[in-house]
Short mmCIF file of C-alpha atoms in Angstrom, two decimals:
data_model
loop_
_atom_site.label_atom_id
_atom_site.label_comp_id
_atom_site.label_asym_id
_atom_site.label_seq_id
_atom_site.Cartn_x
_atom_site.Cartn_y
_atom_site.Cartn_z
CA UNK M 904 21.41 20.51 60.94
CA UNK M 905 20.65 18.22 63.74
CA UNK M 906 16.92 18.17 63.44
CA UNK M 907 17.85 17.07 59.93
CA UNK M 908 19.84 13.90 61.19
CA UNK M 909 17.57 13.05 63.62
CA UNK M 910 14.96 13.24 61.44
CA UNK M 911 16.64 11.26 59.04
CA UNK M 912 17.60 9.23 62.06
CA UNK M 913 13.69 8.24 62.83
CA UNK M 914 12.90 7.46 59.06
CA UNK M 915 15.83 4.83 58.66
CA UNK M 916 14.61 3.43 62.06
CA UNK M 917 10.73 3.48 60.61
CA UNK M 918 12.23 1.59 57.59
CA UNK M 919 13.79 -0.72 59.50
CA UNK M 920 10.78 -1.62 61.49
CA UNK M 921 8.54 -2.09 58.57
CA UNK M 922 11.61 -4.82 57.21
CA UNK M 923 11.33 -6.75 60.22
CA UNK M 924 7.69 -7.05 59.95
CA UNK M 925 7.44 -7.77 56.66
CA UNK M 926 10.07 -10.56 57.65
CA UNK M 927 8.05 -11.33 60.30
CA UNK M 928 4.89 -12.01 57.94
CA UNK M 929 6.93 -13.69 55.21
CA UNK M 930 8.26 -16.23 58.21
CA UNK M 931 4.35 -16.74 59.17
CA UNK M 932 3.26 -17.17 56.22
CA UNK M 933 5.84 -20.24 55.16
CA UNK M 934 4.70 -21.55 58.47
CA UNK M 935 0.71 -22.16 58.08
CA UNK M 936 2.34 -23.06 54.21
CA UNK M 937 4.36 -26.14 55.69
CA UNK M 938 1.50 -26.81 57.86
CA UNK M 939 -0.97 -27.08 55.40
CA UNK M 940 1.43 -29.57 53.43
CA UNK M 941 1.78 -31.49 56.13
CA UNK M 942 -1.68 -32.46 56.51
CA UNK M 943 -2.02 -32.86 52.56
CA UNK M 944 -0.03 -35.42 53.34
CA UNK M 945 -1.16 -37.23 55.94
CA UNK M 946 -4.96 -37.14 54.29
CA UNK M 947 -3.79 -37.95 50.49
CA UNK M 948 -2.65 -41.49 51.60
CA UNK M 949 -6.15 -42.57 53.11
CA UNK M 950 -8.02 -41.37 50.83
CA UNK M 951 -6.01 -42.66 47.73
CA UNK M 952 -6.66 -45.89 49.59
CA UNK M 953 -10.26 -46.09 49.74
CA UNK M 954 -11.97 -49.14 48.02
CA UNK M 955 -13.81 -48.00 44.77
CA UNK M 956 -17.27 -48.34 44.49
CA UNK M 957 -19.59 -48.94 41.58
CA UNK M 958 -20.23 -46.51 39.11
CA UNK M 959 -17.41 -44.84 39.51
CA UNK M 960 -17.20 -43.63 42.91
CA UNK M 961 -14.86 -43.97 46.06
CA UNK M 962 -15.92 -44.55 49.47
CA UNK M 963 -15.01 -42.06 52.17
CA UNK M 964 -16.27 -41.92 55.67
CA UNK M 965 -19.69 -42.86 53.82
CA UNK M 966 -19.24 -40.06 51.62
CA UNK M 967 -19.58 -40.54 47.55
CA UNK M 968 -16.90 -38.07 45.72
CA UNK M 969 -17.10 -38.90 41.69
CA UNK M 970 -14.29 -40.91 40.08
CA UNK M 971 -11.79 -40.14 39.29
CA UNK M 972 -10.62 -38.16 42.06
CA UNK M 973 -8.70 -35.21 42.00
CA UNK M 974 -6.05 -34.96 45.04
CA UNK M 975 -3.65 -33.21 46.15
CA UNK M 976 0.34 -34.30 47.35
CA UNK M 977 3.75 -33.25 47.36
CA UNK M 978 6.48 -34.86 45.25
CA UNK M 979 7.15 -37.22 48.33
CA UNK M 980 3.97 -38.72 47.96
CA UNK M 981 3.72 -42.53 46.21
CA UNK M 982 0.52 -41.31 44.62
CA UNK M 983 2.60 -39.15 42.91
CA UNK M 984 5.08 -40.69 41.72
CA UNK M 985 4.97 -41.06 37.90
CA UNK M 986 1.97 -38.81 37.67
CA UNK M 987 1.40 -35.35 36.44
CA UNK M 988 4.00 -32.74 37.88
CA UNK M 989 3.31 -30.78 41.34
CA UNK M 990 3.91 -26.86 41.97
CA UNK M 991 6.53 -25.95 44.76
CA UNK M 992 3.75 -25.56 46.91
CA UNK M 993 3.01 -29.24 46.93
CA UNK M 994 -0.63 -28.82 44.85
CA UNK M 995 -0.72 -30.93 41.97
CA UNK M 996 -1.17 -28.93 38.50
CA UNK M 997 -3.50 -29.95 36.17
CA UNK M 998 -2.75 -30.24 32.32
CA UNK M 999 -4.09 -27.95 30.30
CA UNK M 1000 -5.72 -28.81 27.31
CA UNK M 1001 -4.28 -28.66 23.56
CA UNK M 1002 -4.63 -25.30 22.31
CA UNK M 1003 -6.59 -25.14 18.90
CA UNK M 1004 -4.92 -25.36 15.72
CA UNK M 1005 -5.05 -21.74 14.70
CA UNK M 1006 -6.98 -21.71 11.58
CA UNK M 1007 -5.58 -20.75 8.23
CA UNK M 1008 -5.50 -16.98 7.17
CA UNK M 1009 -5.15 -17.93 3.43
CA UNK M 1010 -8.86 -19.51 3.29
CA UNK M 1011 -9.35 -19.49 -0.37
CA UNK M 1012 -6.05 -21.05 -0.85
CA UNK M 1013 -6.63 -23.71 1.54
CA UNK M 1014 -10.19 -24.70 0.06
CA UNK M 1015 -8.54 -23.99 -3.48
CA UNK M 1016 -5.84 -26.65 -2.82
CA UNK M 1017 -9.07 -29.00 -0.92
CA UNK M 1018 -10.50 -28.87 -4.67
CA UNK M 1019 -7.78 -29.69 -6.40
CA UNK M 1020 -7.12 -32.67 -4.06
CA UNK M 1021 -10.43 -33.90 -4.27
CA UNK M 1022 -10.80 -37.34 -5.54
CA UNK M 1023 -14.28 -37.28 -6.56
CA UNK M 1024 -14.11 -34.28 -9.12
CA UNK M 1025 -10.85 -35.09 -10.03
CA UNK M 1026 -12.68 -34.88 -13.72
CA UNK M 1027 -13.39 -31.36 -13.39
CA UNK M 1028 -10.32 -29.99 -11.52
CA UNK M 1029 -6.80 -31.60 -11.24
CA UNK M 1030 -3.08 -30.88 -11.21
CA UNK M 1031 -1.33 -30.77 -14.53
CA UNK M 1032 1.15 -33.60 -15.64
CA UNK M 1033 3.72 -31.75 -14.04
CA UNK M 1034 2.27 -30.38 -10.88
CA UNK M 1035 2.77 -26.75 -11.33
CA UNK M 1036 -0.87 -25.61 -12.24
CA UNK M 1037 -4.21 -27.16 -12.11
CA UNK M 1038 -6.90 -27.62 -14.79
CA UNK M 1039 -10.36 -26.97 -14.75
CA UNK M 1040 -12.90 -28.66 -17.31
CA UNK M 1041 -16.63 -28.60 -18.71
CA UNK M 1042 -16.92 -24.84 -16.45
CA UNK M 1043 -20.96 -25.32 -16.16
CA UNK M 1044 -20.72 -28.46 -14.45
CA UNK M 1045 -17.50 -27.21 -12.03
CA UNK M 1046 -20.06 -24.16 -11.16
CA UNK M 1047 -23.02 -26.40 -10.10
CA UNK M 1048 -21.48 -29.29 -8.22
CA UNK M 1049 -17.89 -28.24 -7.08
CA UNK M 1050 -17.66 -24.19 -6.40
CA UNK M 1051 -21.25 -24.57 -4.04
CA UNK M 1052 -19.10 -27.17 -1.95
CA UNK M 1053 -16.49 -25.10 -0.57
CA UNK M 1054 -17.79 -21.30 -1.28
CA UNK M 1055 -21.43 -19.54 -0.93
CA UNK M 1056 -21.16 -18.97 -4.62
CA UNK M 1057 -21.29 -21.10 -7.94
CA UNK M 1058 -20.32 -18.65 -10.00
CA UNK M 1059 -16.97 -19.06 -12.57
CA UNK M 1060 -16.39 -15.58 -13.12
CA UNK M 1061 -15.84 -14.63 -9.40
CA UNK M 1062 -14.26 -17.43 -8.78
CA UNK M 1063 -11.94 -16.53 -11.87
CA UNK M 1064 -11.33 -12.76 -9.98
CA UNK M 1065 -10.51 -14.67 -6.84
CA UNK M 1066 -7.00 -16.45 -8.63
CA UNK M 1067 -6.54 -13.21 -9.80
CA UNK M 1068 -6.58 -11.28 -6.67
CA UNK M 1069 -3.98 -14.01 -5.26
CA UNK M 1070 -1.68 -14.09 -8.56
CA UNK M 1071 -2.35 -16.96 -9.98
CA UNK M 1072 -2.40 -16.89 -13.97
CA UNK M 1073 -4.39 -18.39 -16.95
CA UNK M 1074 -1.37 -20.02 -19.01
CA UNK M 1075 -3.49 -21.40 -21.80
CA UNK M 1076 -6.55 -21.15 -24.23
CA UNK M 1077 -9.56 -23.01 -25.31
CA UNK M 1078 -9.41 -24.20 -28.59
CA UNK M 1079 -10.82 -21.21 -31.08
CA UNK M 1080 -13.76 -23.76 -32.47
CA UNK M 1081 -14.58 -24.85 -28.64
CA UNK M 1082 -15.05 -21.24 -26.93
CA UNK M 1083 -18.58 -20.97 -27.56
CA UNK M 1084 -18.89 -24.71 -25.59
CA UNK M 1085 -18.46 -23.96 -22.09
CA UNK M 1086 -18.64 -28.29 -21.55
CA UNK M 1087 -15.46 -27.79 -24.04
CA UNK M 1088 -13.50 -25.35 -22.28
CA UNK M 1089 -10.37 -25.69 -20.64
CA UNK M 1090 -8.73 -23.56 -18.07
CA UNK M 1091 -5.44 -23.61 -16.86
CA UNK M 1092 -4.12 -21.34 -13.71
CA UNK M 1093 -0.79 -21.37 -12.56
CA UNK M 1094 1.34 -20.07 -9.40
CA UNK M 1095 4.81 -20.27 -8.57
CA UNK M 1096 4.20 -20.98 -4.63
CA UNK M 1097 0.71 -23.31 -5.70
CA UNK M 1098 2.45 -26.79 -6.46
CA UNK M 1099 1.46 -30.44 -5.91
CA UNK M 1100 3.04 -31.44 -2.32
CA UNK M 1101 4.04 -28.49 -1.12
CA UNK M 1102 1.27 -27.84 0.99
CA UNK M 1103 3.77 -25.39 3.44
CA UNK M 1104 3.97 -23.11 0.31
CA UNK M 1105 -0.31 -22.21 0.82
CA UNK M 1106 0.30 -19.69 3.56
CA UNK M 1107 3.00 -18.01 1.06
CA UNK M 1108 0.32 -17.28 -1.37
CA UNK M 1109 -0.86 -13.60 -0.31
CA UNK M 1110 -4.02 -11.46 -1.52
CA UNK M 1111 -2.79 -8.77 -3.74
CA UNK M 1112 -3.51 -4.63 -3.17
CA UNK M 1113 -7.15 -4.40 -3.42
CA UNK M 1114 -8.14 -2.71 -7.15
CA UNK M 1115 -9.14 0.45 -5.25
CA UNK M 1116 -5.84 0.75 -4.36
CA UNK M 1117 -4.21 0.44 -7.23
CA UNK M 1118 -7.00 2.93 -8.67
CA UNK M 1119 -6.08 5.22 -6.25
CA UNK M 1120 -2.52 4.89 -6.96
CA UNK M 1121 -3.26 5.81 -10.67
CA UNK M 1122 -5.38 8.59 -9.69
CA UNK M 1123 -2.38 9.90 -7.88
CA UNK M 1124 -0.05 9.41 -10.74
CA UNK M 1125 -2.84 11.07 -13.13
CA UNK M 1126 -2.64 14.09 -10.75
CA UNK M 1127 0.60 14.97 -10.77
CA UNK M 1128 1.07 14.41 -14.47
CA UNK M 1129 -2.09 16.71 -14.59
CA UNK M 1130 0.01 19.22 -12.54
CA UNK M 1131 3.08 19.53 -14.48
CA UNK M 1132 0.87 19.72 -17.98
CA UNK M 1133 -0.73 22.54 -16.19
CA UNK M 1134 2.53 24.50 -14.94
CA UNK M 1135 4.08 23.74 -18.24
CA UNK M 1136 0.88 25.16 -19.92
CA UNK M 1137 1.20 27.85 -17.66
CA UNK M 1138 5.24 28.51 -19.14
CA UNK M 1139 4.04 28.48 -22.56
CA UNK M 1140 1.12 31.09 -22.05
CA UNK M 1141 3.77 33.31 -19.98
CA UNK M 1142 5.99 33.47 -23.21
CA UNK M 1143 3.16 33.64 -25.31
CA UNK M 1144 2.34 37.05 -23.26
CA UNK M 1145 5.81 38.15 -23.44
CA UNK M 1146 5.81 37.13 -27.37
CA UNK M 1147 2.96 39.35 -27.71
CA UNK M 1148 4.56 42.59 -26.26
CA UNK M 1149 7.41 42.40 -27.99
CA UNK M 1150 5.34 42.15 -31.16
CA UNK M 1151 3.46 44.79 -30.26
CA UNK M 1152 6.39 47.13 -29.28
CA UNK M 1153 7.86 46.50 -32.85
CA UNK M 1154 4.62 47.17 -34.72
CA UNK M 1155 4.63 50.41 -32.77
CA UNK M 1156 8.52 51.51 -33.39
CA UNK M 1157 7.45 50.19 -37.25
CA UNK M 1158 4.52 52.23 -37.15
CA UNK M 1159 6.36 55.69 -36.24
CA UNK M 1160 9.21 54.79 -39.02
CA UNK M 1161 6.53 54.79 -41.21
CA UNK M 1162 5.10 58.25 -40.32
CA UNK M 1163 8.70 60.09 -40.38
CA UNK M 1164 9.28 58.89 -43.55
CA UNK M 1165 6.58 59.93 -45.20
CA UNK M 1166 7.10 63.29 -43.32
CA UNK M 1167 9.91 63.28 -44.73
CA UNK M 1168 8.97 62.71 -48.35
CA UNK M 1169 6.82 65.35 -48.21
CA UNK M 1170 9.04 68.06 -47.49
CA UNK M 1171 11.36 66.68 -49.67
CA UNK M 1172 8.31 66.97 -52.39
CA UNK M 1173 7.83 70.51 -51.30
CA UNK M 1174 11.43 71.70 -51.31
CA UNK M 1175 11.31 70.30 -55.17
CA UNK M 1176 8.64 72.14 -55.50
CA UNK M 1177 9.57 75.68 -54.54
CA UNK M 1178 13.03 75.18 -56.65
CA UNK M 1179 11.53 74.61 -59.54
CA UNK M 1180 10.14 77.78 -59.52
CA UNK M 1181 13.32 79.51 -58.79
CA UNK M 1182 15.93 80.28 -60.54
CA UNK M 1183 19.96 80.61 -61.28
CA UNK M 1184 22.58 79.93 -58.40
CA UNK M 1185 19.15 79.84 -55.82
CA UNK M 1186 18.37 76.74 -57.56
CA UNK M 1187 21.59 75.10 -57.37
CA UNK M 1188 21.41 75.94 -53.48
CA UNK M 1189 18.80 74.71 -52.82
CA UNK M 1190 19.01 71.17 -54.80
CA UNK M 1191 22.89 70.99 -52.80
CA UNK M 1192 21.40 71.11 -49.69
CA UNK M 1193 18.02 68.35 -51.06
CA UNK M 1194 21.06 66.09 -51.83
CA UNK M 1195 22.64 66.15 -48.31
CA UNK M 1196 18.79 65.94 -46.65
CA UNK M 1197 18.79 62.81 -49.02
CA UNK M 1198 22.45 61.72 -47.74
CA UNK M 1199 21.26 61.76 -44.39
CA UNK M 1200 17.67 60.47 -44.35
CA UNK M 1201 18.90 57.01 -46.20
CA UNK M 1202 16.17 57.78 -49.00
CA UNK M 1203 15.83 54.73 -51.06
CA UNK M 1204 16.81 55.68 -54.78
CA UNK M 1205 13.74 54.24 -56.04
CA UNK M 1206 11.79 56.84 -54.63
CA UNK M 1207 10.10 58.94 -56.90
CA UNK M 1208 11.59 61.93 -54.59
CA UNK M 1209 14.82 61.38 -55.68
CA UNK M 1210 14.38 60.33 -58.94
CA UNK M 1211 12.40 63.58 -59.65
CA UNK M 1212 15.15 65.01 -58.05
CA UNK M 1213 17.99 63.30 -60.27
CA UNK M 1214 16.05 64.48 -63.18
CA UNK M 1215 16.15 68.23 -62.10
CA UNK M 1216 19.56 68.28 -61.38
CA UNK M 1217 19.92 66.94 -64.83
#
């Protein structure tokens, strides 16, 4: 136990130690920091005062620096005063340049709106009366001097996929007798979010799911209605099977029926026989006890058996 507290003993002292020297540095270090300011100071003044020289230059100790010139003070310092803000070091911070505008993710429906705006084709594509959908006329000349102008393509039809692809709609028709004209045609596309002024609406206007997607999607849904036709085909052949056994089983029980009863017609046929050639109270015997075989068995009356019996007895 006490080699445990003085051990513990020397580590607090060791961490003590390194404090105070890490004090020690921090105290140095704000030192040569002040020091350095100082003499930013004293130097700033001078030179800020130097007469300045043609083309541009200042003249130090018969040294040319290029104008302007860049110095350093600390917010004491008249040259600073007024002038761009200083760090807490006493370094003066230069400004840093504009950042770029950050460019449009919605290209086509930037350059789509740049058409519509356009002043010099304004007789090929324009807004509506309204300003809720653009036009597009005579589609040959559109292709050849407008599409090149803002896309790497001058063709209508992909330029017709592209609306599409970003929701915008075709909300009217040539005229039937003008479809075969394409300097006749008229095309109309609409958007809800694509209107005249509302420029902050563009960046609204998103690309839709790609086809491949959506073929996918259907692919998927084909699949699992493929599945369930399949399990349900799959049902109906297991009762089908079952159908068939049962059908079977009944053919077969119908089958045996079949073979007792004509079993049994023949020994009723042969009984008949053998009392017809006897004779007195053996032959009523024998047709009593034909009559209760009959009774038993269910033997249609229609049969011949019986009737030739029926006749005997008569």
């Amino acid at each position: 136990m006490n080699q445990q507290r003085e051990f513990m003993s020397q580590m607090q002292q060791q961490q003590q130690q390194q404090q105070q020297l890490q004090q020690h540095q921090h105290q140095l270090q704000q030192q040569q920091l002040q020091q350095q300011h100082l003499a930013l100071q004293q130097q700033a003044p001078s030179t800020l005062q130097q007469p300045r020289q043609p083309g541009g230059v200042r003249a130090n100790s018969g040294n040319q620096i290029p104008y302007p010139l860049q110095t350093t003070s600390s917010p004491s310092s008249p040259s600073a005063s007024g002038s761009q803000p200083s760090s807490p070091n006493g370094s003066m911070t230069s400004l840093q340049p504009p950042s770029p505008a950050k460019a449009n993710t919605n290209t086509f429906v930037h350059k789509l709106h740049n058409m519509v705006v356009d002043k010099q084709y304004q007789h090929l594509i324009a807004w509506n009366y309204t300003g809720t959908s653009f036009i597009v006329c005579n589609i040959m000349e559109f292709s050849r001097d407008v599409l090149p102008k803002h896309f790497k393509h001058n063709n209508f039809s992909s330029f017709v996929r592209q609306l599409n692809m970003y929701g915008f709609h075709k909300v009217n028709k040539s005229p039937r007798g003008h479809r075969t004209l394409a300097e006749n045609q008229i095309w109309e596309f609409s958007h809800q979010k694509f209107l005249r002024g509302r420029q902050d609406l563009l960046d609204d206007i998103k690309r839709k799911a790609m086809e491949s997607d959506a073929m996918r999607r259907d692919g998927a849904d084909v699949s699992s209605h493929v599945t369930m036709l399949q399990s349900s085909q799959q049902d109906l052949a297991q009762q089908v099977t079952h159908l068939q056994a049962n059908f079977g089983e009944v053919a077969r029980e119908l089958a045996d029926t079949r073979r007792i009863q004509v079993a049994q017609q023949q020994l009723l046929k042969s009984l008949l026989d053998y009392i017809q050639r006897t004779s007195g109270g053996q032959r009523k015997f024998f047709l009593g006890i034909v009559v209760v075989i009959i009774a038993k068995t269910g033997d249609r009356a229609t049969s011949p058996v019986k009737r030739g019996i029926i006749t005997f007895a008569h």
